PDB file of C-alpha atoms in Angstrom:
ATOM      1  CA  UNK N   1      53.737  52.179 -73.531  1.00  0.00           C
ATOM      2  CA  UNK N   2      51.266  50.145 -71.017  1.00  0.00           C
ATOM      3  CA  UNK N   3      50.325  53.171 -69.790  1.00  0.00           C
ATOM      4  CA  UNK N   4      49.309  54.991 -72.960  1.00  0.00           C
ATOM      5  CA  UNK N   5      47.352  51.542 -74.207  1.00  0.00           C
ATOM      6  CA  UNK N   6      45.096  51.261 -70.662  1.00  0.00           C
ATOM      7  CA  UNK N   7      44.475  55.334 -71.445  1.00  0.00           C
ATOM      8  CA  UNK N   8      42.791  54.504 -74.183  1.00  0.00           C
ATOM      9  CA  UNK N   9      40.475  51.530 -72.836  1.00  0.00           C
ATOM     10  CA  UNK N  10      38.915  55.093 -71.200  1.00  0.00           C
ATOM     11  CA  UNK N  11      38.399  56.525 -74.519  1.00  0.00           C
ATOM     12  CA  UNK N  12      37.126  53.972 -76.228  1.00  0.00           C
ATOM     13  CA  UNK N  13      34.365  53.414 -73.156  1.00  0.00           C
ATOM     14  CA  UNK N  14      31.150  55.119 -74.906  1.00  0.00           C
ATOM     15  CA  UNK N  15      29.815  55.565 -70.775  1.00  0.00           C
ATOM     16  CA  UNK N  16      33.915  57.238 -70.018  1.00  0.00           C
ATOM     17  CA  UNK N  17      32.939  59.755 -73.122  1.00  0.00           C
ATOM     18  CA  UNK N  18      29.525  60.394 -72.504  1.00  0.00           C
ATOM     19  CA  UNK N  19      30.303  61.782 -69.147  1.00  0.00           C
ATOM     20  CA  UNK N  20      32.903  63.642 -70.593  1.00  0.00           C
ATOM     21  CA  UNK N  21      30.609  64.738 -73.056  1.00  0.00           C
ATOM     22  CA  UNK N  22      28.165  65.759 -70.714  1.00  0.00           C
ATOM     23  CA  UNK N  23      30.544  67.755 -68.422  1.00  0.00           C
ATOM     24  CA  UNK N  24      31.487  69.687 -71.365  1.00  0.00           C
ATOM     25  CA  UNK N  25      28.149  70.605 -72.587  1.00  0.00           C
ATOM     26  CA  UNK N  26      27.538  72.301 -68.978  1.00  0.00           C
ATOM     27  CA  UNK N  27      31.219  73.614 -67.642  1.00  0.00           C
ATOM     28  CA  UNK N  28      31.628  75.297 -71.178  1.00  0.00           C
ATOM     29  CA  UNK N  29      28.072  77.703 -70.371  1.00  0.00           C
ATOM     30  CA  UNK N  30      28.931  77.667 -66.569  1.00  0.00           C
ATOM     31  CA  UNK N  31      32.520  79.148 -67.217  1.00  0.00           C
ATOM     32  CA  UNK N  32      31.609  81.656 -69.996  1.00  0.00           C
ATOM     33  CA  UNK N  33      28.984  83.002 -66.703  1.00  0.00           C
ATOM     34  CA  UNK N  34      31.579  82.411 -63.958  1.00  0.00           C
ATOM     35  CA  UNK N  35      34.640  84.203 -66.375  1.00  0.00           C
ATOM     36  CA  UNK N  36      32.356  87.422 -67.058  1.00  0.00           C
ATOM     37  CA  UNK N  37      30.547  87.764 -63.921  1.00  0.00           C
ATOM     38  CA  UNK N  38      31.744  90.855 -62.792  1.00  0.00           C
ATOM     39  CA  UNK N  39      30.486  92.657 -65.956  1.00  0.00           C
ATOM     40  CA  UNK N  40      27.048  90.762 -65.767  1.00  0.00           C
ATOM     41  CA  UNK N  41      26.620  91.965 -62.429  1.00  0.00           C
ATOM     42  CA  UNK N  42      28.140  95.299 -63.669  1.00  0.00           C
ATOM     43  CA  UNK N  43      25.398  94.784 -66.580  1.00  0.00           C
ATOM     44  CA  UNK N  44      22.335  95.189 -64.330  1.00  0.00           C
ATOM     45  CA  UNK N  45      23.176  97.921 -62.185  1.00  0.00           C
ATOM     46  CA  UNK N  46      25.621  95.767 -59.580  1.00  0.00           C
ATOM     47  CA  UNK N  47      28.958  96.469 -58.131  1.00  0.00           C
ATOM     48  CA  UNK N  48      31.610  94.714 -56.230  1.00  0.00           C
ATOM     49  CA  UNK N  49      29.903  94.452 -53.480  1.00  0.00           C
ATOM     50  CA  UNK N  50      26.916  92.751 -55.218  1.00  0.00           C
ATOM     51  CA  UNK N  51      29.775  90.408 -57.187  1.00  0.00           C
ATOM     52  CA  UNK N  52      31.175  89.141 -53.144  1.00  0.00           C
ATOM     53  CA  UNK N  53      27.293  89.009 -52.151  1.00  0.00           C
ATOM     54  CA  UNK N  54      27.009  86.404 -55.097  1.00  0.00           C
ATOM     55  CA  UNK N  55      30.172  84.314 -54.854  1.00  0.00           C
ATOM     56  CA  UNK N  56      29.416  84.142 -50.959  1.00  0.00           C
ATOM     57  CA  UNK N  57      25.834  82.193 -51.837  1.00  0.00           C
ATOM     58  CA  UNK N  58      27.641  80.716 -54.292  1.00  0.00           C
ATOM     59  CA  UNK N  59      29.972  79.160 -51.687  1.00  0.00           C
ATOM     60  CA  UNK N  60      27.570  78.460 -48.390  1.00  0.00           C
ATOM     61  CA  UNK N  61      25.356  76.954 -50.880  1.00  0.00           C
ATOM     62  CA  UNK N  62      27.942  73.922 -52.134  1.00  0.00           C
ATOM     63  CA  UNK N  63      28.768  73.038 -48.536  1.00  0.00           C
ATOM     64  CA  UNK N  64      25.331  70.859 -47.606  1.00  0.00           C
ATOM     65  CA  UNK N  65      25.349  69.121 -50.643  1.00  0.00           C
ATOM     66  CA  UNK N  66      29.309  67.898 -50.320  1.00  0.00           C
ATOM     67  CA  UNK N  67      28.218  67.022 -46.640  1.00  0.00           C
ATOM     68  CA  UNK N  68      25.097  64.884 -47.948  1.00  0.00           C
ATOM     69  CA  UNK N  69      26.404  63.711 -51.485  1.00  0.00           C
ATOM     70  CA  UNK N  70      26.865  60.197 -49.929  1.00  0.00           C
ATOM     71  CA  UNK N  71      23.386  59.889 -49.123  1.00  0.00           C
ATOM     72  CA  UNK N  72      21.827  60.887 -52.120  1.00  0.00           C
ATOM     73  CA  UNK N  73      24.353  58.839 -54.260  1.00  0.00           C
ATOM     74  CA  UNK N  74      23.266  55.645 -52.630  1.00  0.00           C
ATOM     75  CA  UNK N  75      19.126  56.723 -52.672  1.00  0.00           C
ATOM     76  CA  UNK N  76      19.229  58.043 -56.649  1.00  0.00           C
ATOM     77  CA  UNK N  77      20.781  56.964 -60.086  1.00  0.00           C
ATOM     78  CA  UNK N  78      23.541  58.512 -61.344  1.00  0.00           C
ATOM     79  CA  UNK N  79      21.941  59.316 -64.559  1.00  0.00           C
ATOM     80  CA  UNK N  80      19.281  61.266 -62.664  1.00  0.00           C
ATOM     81  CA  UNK N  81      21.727  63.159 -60.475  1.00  0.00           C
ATOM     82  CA  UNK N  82      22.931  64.464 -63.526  1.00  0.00           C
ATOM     83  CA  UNK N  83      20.131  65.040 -65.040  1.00  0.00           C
ATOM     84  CA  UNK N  84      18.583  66.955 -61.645  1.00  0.00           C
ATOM     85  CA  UNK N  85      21.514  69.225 -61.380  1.00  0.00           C
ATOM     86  CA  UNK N  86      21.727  70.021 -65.477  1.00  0.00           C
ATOM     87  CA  UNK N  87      18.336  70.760 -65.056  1.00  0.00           C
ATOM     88  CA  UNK N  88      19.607  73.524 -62.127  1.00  0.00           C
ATOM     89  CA  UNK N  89      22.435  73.689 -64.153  1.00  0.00           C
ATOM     90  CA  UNK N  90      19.970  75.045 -67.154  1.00  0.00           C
ATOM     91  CA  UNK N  91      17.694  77.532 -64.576  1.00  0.00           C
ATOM     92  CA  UNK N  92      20.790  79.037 -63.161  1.00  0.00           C
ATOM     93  CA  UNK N  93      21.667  80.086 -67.002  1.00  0.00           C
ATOM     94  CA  UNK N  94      18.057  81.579 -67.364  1.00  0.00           C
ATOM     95  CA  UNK N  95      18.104  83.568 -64.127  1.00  0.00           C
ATOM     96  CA  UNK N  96      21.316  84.761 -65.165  1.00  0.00           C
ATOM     97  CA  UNK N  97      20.134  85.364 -68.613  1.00  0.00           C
ATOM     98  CA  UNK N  98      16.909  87.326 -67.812  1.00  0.00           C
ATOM     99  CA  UNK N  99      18.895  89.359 -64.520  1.00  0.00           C
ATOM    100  CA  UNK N 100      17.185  93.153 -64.385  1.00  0.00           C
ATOM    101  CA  UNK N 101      19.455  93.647 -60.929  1.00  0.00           C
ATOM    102  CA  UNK N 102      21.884  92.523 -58.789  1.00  0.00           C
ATOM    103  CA  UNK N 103      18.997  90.435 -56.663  1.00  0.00           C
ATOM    104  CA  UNK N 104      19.049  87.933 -59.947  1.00  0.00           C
ATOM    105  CA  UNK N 105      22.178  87.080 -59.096  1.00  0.00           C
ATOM    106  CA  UNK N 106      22.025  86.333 -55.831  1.00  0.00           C
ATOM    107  CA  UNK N 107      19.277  83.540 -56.400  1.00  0.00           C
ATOM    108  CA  UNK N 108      21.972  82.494 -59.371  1.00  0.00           C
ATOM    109  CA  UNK N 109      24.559  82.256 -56.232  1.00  0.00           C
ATOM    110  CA  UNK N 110      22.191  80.319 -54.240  1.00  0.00           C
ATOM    111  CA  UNK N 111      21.359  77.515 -56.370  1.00  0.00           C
ATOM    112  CA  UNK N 112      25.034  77.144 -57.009  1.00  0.00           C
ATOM    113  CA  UNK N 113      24.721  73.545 -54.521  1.00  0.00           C
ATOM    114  CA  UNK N 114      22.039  72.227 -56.949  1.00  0.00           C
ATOM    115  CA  UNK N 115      23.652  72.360 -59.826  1.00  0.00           C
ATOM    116  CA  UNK N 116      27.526  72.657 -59.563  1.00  0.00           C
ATOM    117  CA  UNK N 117      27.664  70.283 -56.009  1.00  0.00           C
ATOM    118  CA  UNK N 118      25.333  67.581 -57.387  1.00  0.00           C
ATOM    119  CA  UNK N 119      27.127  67.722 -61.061  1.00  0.00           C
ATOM    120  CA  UNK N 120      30.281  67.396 -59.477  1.00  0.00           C
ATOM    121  CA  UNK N 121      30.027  64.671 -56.701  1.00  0.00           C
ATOM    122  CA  UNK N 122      27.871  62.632 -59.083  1.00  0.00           C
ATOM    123  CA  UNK N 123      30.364  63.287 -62.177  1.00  0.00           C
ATOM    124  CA  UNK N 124      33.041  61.846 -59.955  1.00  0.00           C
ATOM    125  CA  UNK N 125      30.679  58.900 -58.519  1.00  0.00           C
ATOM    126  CA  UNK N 126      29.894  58.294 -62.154  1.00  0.00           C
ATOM    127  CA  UNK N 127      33.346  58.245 -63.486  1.00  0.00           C
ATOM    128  CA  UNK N 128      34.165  56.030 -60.410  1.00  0.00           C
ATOM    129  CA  UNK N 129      31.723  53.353 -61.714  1.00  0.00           C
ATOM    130  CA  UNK N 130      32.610  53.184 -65.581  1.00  0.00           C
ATOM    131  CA  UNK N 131      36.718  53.246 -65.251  1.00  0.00           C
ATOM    132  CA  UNK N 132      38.649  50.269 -65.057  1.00  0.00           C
ATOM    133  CA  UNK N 133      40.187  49.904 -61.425  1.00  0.00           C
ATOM    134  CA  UNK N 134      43.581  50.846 -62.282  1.00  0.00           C
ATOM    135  CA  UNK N 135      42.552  53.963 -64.560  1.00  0.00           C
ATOM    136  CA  UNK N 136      40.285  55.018 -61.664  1.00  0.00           C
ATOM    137  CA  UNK N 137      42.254  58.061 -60.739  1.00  0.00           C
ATOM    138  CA  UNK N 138      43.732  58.836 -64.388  1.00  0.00           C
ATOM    139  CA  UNK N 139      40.005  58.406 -65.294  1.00  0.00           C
ATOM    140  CA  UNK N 140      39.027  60.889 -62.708  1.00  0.00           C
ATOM    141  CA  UNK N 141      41.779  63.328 -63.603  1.00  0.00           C
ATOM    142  CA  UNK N 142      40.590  63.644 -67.211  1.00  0.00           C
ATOM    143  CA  UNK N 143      37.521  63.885 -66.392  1.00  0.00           C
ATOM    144  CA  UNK N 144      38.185  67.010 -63.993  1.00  0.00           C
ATOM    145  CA  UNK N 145      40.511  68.489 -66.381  1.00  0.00           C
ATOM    146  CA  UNK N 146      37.531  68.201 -69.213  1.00  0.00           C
ATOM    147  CA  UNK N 147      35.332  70.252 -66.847  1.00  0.00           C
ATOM    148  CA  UNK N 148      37.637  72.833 -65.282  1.00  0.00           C
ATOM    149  CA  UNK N 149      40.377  72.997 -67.667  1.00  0.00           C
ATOM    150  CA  UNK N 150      38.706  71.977 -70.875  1.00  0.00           C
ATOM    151  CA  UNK N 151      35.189  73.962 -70.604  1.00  0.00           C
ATOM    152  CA  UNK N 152      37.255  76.606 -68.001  1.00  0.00           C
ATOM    153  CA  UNK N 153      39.222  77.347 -71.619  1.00  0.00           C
ATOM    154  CA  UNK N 154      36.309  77.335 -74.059  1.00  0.00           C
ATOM    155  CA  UNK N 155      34.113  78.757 -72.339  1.00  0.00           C
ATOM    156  CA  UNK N 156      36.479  81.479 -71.412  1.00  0.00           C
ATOM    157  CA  UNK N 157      37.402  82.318 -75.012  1.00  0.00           C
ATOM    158  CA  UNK N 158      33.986  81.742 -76.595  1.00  0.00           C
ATOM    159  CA  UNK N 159      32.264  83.815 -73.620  1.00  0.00           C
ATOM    160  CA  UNK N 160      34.931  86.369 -74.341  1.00  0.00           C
ATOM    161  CA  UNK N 161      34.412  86.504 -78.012  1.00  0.00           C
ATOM    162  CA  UNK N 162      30.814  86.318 -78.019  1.00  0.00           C
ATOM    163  CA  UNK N 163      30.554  89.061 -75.832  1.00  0.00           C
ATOM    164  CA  UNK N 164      32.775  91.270 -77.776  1.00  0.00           C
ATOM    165  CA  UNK N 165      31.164  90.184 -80.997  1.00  0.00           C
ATOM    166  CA  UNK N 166      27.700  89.823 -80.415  1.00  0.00           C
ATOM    167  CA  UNK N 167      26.767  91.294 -76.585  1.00  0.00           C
ATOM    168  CA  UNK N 168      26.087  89.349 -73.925  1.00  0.00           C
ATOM    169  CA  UNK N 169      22.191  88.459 -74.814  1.00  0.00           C
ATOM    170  CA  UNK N 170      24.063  85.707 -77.270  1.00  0.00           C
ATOM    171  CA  UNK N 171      26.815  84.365 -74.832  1.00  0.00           C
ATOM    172  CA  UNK N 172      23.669  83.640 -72.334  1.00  0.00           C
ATOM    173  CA  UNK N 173      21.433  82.265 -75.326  1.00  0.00           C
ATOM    174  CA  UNK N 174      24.963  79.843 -76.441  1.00  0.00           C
ATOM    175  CA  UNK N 175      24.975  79.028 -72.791  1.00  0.00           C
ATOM    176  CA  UNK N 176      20.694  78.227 -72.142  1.00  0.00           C
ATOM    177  CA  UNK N 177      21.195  76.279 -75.595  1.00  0.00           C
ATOM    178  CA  UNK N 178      24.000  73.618 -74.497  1.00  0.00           C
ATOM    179  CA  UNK N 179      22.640  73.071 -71.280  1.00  0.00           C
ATOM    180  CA  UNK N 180      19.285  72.365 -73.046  1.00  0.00           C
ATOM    181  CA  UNK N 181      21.070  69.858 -75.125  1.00  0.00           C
ATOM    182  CA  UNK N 182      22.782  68.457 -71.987  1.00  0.00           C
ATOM    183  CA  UNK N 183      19.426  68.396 -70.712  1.00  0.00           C
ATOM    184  CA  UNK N 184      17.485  66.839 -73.373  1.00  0.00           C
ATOM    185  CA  UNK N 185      20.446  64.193 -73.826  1.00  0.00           C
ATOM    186  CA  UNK N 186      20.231  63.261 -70.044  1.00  0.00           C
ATOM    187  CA  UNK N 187      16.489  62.678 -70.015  1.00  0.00           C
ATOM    188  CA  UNK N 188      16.421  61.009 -72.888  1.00  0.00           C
TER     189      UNK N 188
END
């Protein structure tokens, strides 16, 4: 019963849900791309090939960032490390969005450590600062779980069923819309 009371001293932190918030907004957009981006790639002439090409930039990209993360951490606020990679968060939508081949996608792949490796080191730094010391790791849990479980679900149905109900043009214009928000919110 201890437990369950210090739990919610996290959810009744307004900085704890604002970062929560905030990962939503983008991990909801990212995984509705992530989900359907074989038929995205598919969508402007791409193939398999083209998909591995993407998730390989998508991968060398994140590794400087995880390897530097401590230095920028201590040089910038948190507040505009999140607001820096929502912005690249936001672009990578739009290149996504307006893709007429495969080479789109690839530029998508590469600015995967700008938005996704900043968001997540500084989502983690952030969460590190607001939680109580003993909820630290619960408090980093949920806020993982928001992000990859949480906007990995969402965005997986609502990608699906925007896709199947209204093409892709409006899953991408859902997507560009909450990272605007998340956007707008963070510079504001």
């Amino acid at each position: 019963k201890t437990a369950d009371k210090n739990i919610m001293i996290l959810f009744k932190n307004p900085d704890y849900i604002f970062i929560l918030f905030i990962t939503l907004l983008i991990f909801i957009p990212n995984q509705m791309i992530f989900v359907y981006l074989a038929p995205i790639i598919r969508s402007v002439g791409g193939n398999a090939t083209d998909l591995g090409y993407t998730l390989f930039f998508n991968a060398l990209s994140e590794a400087p960032i995880f390897f530097l993360s401590k230095y920028f951490l201590e040089k910038y606020k948190t507040k505009s490390l999140l607001l820096f990679s929502s912005i690249f968060y936001l672009i990578r939508f739009i290149i996504a969005a307006s893709a007429t081949s495969p080479v789109y996608m690839l530029f998508f792949g590469m600015l995967q450590s700008l938005s996704y490796g900043v968001f997540l080191v500084t989502v983690r730094y952030y969460v590190k600062l607001v939680a109580p010391a003993a909820l630290k790791t619960t408090a980093q849990s949920i806020a993982l779980m928001a992000a990859f479980g949480g906007g990995g679900i969402i965005g997986s149905l609502l990608g699906g069923y925007l896709i199947d109900n209204f093409g892709m043009e409006i899953m991408f214009r859902v997507g560009i819309i909450q990272a605007t928000v998340a956007v707008l919110i963070l510079a504001f």
